[in-house]
PDB file of N, CA, C and O in Angstrom:
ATOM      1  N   UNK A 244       0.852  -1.166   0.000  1.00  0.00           N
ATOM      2  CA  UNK A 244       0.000   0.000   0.000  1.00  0.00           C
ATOM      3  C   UNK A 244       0.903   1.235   0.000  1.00  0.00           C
ATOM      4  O   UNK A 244       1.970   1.251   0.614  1.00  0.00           O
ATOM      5  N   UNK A 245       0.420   2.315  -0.740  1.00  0.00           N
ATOM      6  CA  UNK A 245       1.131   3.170  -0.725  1.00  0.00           C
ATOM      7  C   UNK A 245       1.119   4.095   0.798  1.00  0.00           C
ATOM      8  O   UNK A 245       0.288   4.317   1.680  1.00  0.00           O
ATOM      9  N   UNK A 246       2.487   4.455   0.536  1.00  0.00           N
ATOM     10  CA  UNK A 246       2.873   5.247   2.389  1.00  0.00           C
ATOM     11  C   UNK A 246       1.656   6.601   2.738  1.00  0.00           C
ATOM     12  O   UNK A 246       1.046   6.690   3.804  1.00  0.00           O
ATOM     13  N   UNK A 247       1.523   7.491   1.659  1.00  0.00           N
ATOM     14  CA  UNK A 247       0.314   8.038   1.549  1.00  0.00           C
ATOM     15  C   UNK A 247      -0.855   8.244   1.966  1.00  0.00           C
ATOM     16  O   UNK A 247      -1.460   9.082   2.636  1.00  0.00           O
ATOM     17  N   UNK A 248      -1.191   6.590   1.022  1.00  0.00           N
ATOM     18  CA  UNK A 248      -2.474   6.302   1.513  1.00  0.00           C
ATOM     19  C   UNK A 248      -2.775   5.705   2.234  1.00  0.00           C
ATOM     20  O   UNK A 248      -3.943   5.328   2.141  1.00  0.00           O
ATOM     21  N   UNK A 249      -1.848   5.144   3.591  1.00  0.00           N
ATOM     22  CA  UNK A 249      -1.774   4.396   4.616  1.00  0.00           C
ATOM     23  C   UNK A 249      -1.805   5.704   5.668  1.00  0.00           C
ATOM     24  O   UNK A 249      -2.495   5.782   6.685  1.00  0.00           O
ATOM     25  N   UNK A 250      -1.085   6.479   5.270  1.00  0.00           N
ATOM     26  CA  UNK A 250      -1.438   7.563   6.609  1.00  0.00           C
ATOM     27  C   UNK A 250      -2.417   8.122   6.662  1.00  0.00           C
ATOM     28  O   UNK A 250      -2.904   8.503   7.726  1.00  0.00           O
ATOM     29  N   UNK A 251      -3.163   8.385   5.036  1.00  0.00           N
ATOM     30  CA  UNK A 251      -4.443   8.906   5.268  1.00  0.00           C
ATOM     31  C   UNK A 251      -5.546   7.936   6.180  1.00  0.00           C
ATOM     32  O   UNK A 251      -6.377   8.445   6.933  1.00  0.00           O
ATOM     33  N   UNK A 252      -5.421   6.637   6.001  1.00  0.00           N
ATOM     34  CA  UNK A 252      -6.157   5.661   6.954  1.00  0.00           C
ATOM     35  C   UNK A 252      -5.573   5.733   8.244  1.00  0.00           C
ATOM     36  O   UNK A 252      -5.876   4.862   9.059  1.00  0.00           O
ATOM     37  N   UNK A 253      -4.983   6.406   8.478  1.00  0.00           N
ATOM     38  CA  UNK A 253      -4.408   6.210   9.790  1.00  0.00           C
ATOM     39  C   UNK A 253      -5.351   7.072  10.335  1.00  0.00           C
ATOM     40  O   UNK A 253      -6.244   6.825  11.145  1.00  0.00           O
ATOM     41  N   UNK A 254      -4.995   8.281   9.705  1.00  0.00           N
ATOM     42  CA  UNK A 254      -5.552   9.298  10.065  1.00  0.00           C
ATOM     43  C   UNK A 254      -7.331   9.285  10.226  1.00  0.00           C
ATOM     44  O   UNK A 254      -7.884   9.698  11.245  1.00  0.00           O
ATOM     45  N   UNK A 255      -7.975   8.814   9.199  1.00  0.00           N
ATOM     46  CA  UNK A 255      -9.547   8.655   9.412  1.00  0.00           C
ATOM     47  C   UNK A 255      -9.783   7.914  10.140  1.00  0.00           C
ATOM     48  O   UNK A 255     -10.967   7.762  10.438  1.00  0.00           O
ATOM     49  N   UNK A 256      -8.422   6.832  10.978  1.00  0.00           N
ATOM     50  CA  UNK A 256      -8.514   5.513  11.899  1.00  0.00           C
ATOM     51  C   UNK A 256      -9.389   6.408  13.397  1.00  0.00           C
ATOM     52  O   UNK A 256     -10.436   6.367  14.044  1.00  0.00           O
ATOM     53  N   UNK A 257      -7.791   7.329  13.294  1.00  0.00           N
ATOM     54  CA  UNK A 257      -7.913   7.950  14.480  1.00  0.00           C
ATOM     55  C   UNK A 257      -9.018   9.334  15.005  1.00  0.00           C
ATOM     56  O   UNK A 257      -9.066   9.988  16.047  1.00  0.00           O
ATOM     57  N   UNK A 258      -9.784   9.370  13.786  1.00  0.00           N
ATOM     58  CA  UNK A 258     -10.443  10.296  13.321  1.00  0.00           C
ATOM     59  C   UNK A 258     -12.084   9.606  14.347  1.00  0.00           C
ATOM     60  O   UNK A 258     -12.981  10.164  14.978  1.00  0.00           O
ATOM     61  N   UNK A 259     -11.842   8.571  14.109  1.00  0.00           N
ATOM     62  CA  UNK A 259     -13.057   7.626  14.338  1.00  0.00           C
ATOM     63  C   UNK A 259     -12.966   6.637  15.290  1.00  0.00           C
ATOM     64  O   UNK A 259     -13.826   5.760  15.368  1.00  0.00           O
ATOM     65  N   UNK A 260     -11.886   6.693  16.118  1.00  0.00           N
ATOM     66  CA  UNK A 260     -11.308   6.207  17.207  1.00  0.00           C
ATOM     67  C   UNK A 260     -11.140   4.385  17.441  1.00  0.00           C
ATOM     68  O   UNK A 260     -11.512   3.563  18.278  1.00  0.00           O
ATOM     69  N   UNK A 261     -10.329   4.379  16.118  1.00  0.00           N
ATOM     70  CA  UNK A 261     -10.716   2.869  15.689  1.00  0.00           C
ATOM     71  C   UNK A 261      -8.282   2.444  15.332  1.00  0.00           C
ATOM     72  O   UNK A 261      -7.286   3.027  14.901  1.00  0.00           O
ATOM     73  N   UNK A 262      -8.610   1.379  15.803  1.00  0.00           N
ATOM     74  CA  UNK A 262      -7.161   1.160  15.477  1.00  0.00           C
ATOM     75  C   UNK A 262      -6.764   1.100  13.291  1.00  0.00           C
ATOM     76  O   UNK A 262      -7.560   0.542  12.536  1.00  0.00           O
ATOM     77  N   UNK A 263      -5.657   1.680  12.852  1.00  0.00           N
ATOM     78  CA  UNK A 263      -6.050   1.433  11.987  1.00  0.00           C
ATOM     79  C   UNK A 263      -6.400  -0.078  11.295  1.00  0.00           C
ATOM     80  O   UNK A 263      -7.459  -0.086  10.667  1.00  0.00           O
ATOM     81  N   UNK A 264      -5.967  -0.817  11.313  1.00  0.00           N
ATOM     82  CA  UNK A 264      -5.731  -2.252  10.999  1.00  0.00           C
ATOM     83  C   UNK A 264      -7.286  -2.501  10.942  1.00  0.00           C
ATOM     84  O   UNK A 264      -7.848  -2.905   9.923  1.00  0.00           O
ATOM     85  N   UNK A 265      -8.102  -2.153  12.438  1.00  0.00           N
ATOM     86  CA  UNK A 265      -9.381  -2.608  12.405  1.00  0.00           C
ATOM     87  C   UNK A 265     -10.302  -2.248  10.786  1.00  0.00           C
ATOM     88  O   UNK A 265     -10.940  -2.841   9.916  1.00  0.00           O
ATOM     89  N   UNK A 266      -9.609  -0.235  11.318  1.00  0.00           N
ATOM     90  CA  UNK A 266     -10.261   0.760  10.038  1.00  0.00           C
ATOM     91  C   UNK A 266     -10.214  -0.235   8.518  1.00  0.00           C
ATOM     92  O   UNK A 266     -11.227  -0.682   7.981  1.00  0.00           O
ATOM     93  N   UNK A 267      -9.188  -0.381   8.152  1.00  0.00           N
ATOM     94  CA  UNK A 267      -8.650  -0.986   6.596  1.00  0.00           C
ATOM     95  C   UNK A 267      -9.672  -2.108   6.371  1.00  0.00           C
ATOM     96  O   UNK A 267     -10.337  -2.201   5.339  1.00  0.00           O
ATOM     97  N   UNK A 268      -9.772  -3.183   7.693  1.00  0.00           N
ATOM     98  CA  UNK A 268     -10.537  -4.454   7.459  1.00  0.00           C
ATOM     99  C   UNK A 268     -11.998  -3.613   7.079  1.00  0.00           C
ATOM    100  O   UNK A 268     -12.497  -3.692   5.956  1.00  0.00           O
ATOM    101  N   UNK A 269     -12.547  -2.871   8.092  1.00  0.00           N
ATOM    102  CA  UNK A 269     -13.775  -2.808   7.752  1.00  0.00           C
ATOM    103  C   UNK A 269     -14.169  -2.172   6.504  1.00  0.00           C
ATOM    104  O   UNK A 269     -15.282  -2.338   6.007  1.00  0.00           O
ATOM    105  N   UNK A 270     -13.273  -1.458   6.006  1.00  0.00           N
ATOM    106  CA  UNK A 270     -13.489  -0.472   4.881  1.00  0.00           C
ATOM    107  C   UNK A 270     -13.814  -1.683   3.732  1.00  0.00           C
ATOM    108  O   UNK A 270     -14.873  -1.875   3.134  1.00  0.00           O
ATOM    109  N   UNK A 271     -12.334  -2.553   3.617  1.00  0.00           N
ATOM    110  CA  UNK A 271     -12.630  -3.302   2.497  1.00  0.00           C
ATOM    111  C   UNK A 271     -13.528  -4.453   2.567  1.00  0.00           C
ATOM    112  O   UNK A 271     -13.602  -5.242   1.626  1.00  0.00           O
ATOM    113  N   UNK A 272     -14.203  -4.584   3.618  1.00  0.00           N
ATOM    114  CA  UNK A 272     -15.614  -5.749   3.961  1.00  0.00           C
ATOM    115  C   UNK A 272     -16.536  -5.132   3.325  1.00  0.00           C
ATOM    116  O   UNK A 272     -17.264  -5.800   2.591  1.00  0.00           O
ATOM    117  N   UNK A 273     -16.754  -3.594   3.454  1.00  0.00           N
ATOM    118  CA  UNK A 273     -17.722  -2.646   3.093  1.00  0.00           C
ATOM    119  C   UNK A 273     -17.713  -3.111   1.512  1.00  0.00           C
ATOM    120  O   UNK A 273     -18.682  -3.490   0.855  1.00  0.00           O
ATOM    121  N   UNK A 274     -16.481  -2.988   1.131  1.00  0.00           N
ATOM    122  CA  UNK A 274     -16.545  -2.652  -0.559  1.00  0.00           C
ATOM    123  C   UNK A 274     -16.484  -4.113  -0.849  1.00  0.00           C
ATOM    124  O   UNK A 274     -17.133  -4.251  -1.886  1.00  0.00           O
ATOM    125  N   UNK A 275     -16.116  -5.065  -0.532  1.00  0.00           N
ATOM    126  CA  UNK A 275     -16.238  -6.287  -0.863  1.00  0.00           C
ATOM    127  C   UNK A 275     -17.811  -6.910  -0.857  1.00  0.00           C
ATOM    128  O   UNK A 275     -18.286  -7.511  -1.821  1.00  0.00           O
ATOM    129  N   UNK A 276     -18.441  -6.688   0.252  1.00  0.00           N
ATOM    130  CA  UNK A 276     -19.801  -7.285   0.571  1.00  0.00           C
ATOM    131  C   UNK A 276     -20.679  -6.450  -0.113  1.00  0.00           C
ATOM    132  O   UNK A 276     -21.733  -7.026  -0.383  1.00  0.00           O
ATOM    133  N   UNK A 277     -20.579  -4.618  -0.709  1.00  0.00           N
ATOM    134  CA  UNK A 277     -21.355  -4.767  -1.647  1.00  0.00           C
ATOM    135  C   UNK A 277     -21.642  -5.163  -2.767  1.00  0.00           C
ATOM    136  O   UNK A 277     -22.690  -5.471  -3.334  1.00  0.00           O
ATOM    137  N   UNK A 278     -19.930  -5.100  -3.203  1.00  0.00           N
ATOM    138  CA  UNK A 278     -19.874  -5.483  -4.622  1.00  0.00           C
ATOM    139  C   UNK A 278     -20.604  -6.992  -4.926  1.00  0.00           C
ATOM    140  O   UNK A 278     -20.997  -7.191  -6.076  1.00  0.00           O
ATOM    141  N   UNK A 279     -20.798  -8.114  -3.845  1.00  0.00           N
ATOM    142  CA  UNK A 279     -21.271  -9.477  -3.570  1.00  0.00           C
ATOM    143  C   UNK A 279     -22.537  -9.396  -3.815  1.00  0.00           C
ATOM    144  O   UNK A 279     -23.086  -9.727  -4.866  1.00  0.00           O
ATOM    145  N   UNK A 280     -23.271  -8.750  -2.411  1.00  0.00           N
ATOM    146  CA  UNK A 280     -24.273  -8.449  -2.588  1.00  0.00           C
ATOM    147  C   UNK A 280     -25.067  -8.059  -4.173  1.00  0.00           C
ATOM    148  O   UNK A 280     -25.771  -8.841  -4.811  1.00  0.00           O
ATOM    149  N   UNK A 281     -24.685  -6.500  -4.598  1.00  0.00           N
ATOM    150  CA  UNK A 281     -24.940  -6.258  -6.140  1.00  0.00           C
ATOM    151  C   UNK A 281     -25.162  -7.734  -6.690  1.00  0.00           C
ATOM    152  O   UNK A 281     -26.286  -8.234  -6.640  1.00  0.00           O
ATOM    153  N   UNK A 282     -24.172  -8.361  -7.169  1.00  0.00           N
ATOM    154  CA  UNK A 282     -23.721  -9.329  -7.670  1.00  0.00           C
ATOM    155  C   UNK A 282     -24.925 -10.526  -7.690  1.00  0.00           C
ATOM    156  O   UNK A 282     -25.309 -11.186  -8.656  1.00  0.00           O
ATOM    157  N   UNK A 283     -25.366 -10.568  -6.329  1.00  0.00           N
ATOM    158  CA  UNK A 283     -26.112 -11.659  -5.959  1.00  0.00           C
ATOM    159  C   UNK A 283     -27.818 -11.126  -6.261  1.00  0.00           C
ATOM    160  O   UNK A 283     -28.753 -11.831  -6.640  1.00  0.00           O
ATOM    161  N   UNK A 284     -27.818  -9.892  -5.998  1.00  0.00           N
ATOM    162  CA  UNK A 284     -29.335  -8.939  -6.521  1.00  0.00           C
ATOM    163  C   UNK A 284     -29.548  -8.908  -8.056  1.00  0.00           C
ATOM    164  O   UNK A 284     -30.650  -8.761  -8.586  1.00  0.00           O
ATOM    165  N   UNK A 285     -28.349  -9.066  -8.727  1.00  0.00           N
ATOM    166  CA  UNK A 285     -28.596  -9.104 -10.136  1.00  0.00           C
ATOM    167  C   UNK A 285     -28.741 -10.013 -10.359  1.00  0.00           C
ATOM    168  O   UNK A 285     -29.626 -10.025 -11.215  1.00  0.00           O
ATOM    169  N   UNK A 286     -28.250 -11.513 -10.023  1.00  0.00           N
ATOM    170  CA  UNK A 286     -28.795 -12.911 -10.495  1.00  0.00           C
ATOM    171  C   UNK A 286     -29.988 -13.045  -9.805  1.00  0.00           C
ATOM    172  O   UNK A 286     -30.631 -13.946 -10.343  1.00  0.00           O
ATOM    173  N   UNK A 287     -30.647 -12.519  -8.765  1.00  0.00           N
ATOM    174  CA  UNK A 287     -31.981 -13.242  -8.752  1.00  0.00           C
ATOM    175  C   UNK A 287     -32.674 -12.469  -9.513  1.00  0.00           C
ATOM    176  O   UNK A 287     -33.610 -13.156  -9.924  1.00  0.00           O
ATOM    177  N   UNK A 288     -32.746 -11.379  -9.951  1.00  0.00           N
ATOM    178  CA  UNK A 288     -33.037 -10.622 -10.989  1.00  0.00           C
ATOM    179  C   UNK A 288     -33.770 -11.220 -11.895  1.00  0.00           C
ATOM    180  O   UNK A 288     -34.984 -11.367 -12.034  1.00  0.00           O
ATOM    181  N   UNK A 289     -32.512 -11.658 -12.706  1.00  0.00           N
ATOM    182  CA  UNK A 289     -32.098 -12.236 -13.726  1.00  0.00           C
ATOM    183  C   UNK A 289     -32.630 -13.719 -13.561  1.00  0.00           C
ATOM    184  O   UNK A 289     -32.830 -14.276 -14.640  1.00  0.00           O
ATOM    185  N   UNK A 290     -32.833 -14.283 -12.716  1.00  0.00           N
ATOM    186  CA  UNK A 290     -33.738 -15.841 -12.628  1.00  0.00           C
ATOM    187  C   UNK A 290     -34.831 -15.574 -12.538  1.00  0.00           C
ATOM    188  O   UNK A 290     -35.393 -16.627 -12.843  1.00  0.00           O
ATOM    189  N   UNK A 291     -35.702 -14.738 -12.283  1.00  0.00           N
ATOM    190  CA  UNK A 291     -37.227 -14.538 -11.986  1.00  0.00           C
ATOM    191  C   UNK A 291     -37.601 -14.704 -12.980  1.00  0.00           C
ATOM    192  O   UNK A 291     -36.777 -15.152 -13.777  1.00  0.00           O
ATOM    193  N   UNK A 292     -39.018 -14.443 -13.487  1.00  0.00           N
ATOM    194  CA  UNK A 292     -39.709 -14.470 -14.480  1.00  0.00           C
ATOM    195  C   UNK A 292     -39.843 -13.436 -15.653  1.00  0.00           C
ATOM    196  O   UNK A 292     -40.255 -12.287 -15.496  1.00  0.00           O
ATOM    197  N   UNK A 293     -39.280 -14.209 -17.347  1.00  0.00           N
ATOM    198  CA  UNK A 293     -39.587 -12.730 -18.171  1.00  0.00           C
ATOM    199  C   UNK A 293     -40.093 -11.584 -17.833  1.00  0.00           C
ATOM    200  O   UNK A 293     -41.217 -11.595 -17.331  1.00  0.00           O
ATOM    201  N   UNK A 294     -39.460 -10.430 -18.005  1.00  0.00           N
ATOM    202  CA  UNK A 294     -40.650  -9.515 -18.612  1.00  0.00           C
ATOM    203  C   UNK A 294     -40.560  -8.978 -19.785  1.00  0.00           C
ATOM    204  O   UNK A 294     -39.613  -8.386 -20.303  1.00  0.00           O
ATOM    205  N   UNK A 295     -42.069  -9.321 -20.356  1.00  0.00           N
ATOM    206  CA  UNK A 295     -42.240  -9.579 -21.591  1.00  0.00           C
ATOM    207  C   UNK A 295     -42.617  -7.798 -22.548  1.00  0.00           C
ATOM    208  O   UNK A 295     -43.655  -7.268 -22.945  1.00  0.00           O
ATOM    209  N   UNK A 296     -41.387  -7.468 -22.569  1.00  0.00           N
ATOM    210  CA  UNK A 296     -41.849  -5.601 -22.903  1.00  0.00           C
ATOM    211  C   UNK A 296     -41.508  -5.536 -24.120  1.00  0.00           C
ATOM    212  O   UNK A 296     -41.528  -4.341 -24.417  1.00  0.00           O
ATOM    213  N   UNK A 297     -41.108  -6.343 -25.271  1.00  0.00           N
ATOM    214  CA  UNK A 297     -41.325  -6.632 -26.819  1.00  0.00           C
ATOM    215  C   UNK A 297     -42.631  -6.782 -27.309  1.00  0.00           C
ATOM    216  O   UNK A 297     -43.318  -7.713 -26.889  1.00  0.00           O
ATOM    217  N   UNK A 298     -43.089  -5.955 -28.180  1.00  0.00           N
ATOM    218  CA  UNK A 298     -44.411  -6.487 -28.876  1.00  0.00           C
ATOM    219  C   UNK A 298     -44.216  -7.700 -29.900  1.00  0.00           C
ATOM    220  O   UNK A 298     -43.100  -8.160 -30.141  1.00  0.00           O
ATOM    221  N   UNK A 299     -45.352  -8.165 -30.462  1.00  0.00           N
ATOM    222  CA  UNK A 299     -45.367  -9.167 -31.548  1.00  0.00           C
ATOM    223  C   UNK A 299     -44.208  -9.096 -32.705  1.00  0.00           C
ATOM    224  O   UNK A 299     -44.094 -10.058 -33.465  1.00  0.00           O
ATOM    225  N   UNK A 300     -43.289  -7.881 -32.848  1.00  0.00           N
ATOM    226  CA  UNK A 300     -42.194  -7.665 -33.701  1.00  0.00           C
ATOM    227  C   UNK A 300     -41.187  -7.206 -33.714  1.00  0.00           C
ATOM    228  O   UNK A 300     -40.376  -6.725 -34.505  1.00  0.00           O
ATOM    229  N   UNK A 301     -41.424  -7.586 -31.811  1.00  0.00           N
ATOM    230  CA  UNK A 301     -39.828  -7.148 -31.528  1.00  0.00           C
ATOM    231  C   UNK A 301     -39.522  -6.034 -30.727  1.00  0.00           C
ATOM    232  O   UNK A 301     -38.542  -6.168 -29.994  1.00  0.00           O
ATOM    233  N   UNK A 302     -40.042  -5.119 -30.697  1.00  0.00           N
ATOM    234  CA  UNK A 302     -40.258  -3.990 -30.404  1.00  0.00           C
ATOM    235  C   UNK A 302     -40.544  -3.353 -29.541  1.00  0.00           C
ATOM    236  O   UNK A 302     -41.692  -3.636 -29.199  1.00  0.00           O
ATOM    237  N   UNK A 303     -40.007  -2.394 -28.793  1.00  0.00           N
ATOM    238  CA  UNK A 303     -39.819  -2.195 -27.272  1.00  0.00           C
ATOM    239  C   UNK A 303     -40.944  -0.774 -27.437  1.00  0.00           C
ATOM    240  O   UNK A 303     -40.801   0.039 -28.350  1.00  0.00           O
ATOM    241  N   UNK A 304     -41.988  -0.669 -26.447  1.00  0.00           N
ATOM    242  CA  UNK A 304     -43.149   0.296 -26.708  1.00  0.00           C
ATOM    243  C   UNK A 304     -42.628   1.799 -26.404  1.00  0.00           C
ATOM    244  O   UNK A 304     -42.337   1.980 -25.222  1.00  0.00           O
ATOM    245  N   UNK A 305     -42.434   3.085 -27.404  1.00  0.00           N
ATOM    246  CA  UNK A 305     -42.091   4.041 -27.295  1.00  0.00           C
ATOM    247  C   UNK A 305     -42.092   4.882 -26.490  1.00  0.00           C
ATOM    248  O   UNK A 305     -42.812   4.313 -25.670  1.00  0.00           O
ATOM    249  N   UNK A 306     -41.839   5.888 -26.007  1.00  0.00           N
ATOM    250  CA  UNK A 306     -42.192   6.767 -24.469  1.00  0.00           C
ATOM    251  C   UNK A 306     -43.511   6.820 -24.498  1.00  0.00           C
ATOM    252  O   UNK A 306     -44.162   6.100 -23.741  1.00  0.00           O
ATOM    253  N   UNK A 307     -44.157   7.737 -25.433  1.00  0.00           N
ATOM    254  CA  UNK A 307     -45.756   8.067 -25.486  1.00  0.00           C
ATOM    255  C   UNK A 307     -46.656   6.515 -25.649  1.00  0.00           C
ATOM    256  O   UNK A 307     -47.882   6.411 -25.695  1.00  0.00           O
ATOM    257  N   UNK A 308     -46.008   5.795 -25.693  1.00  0.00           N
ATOM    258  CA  UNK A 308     -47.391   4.416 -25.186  1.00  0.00           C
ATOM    259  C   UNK A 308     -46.661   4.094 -23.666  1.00  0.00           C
ATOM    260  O   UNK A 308     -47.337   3.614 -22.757  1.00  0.00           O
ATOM    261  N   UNK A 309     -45.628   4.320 -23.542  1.00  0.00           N
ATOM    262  CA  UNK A 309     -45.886   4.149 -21.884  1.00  0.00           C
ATOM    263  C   UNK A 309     -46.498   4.953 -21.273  1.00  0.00           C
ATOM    264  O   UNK A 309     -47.557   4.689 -20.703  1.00  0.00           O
ATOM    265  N   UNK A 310     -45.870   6.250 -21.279  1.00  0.00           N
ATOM    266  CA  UNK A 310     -46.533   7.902 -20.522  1.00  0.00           C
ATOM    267  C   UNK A 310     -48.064   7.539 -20.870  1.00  0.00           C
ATOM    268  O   UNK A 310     -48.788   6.767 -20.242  1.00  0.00           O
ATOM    269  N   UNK A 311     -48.389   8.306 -22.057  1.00  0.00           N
ATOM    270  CA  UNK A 311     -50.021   8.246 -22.473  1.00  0.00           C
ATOM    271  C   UNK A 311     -50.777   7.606 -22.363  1.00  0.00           C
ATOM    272  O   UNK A 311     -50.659   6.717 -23.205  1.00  0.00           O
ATOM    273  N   UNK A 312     -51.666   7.464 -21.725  1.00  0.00           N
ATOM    274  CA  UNK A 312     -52.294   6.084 -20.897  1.00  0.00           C
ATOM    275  C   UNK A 312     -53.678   6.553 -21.695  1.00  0.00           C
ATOM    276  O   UNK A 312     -54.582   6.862 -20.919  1.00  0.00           O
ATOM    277  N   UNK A 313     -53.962   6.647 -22.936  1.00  0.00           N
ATOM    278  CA  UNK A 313     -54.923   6.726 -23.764  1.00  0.00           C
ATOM    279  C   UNK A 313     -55.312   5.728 -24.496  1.00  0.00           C
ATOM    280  O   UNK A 313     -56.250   5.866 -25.281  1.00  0.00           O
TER     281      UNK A 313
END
């Protein structure tokens, strides 16, 4: 890690009254477990059931047939 950006964690360590070592773990749990999470929200997504927003030719319905409810 750069010397830098290790003091800046030091510094937000002590900022937040946390040893840094603790600080670093939790930071990158943070960014690890969302990126997972995401990850795991898009495949159930993605397993559920079509949705079927093509008409008979393909064709995805223009703004004014969604908006315009005429």
């Amino acid at each position: 890690m750069d010397e830098s950006l290790l003091q800046r964690a030091r510094i937000a360590a002590a900022r937040d009254g946390e040893r840094p070592s603790k600080f670093i773990a939790e930071t990158v749990e943070q960014r690890v477990a969302r990126s997972f999470f995401q990850s795991q929200a898009l495949e159930r997504f993605l397993a559920g059931p079509p949705l079927h927003l093509l008409d008979e030719n393909g064709r995805a319905p223009t703004r004014d047939q969604i908006y315009d409810a005429e």
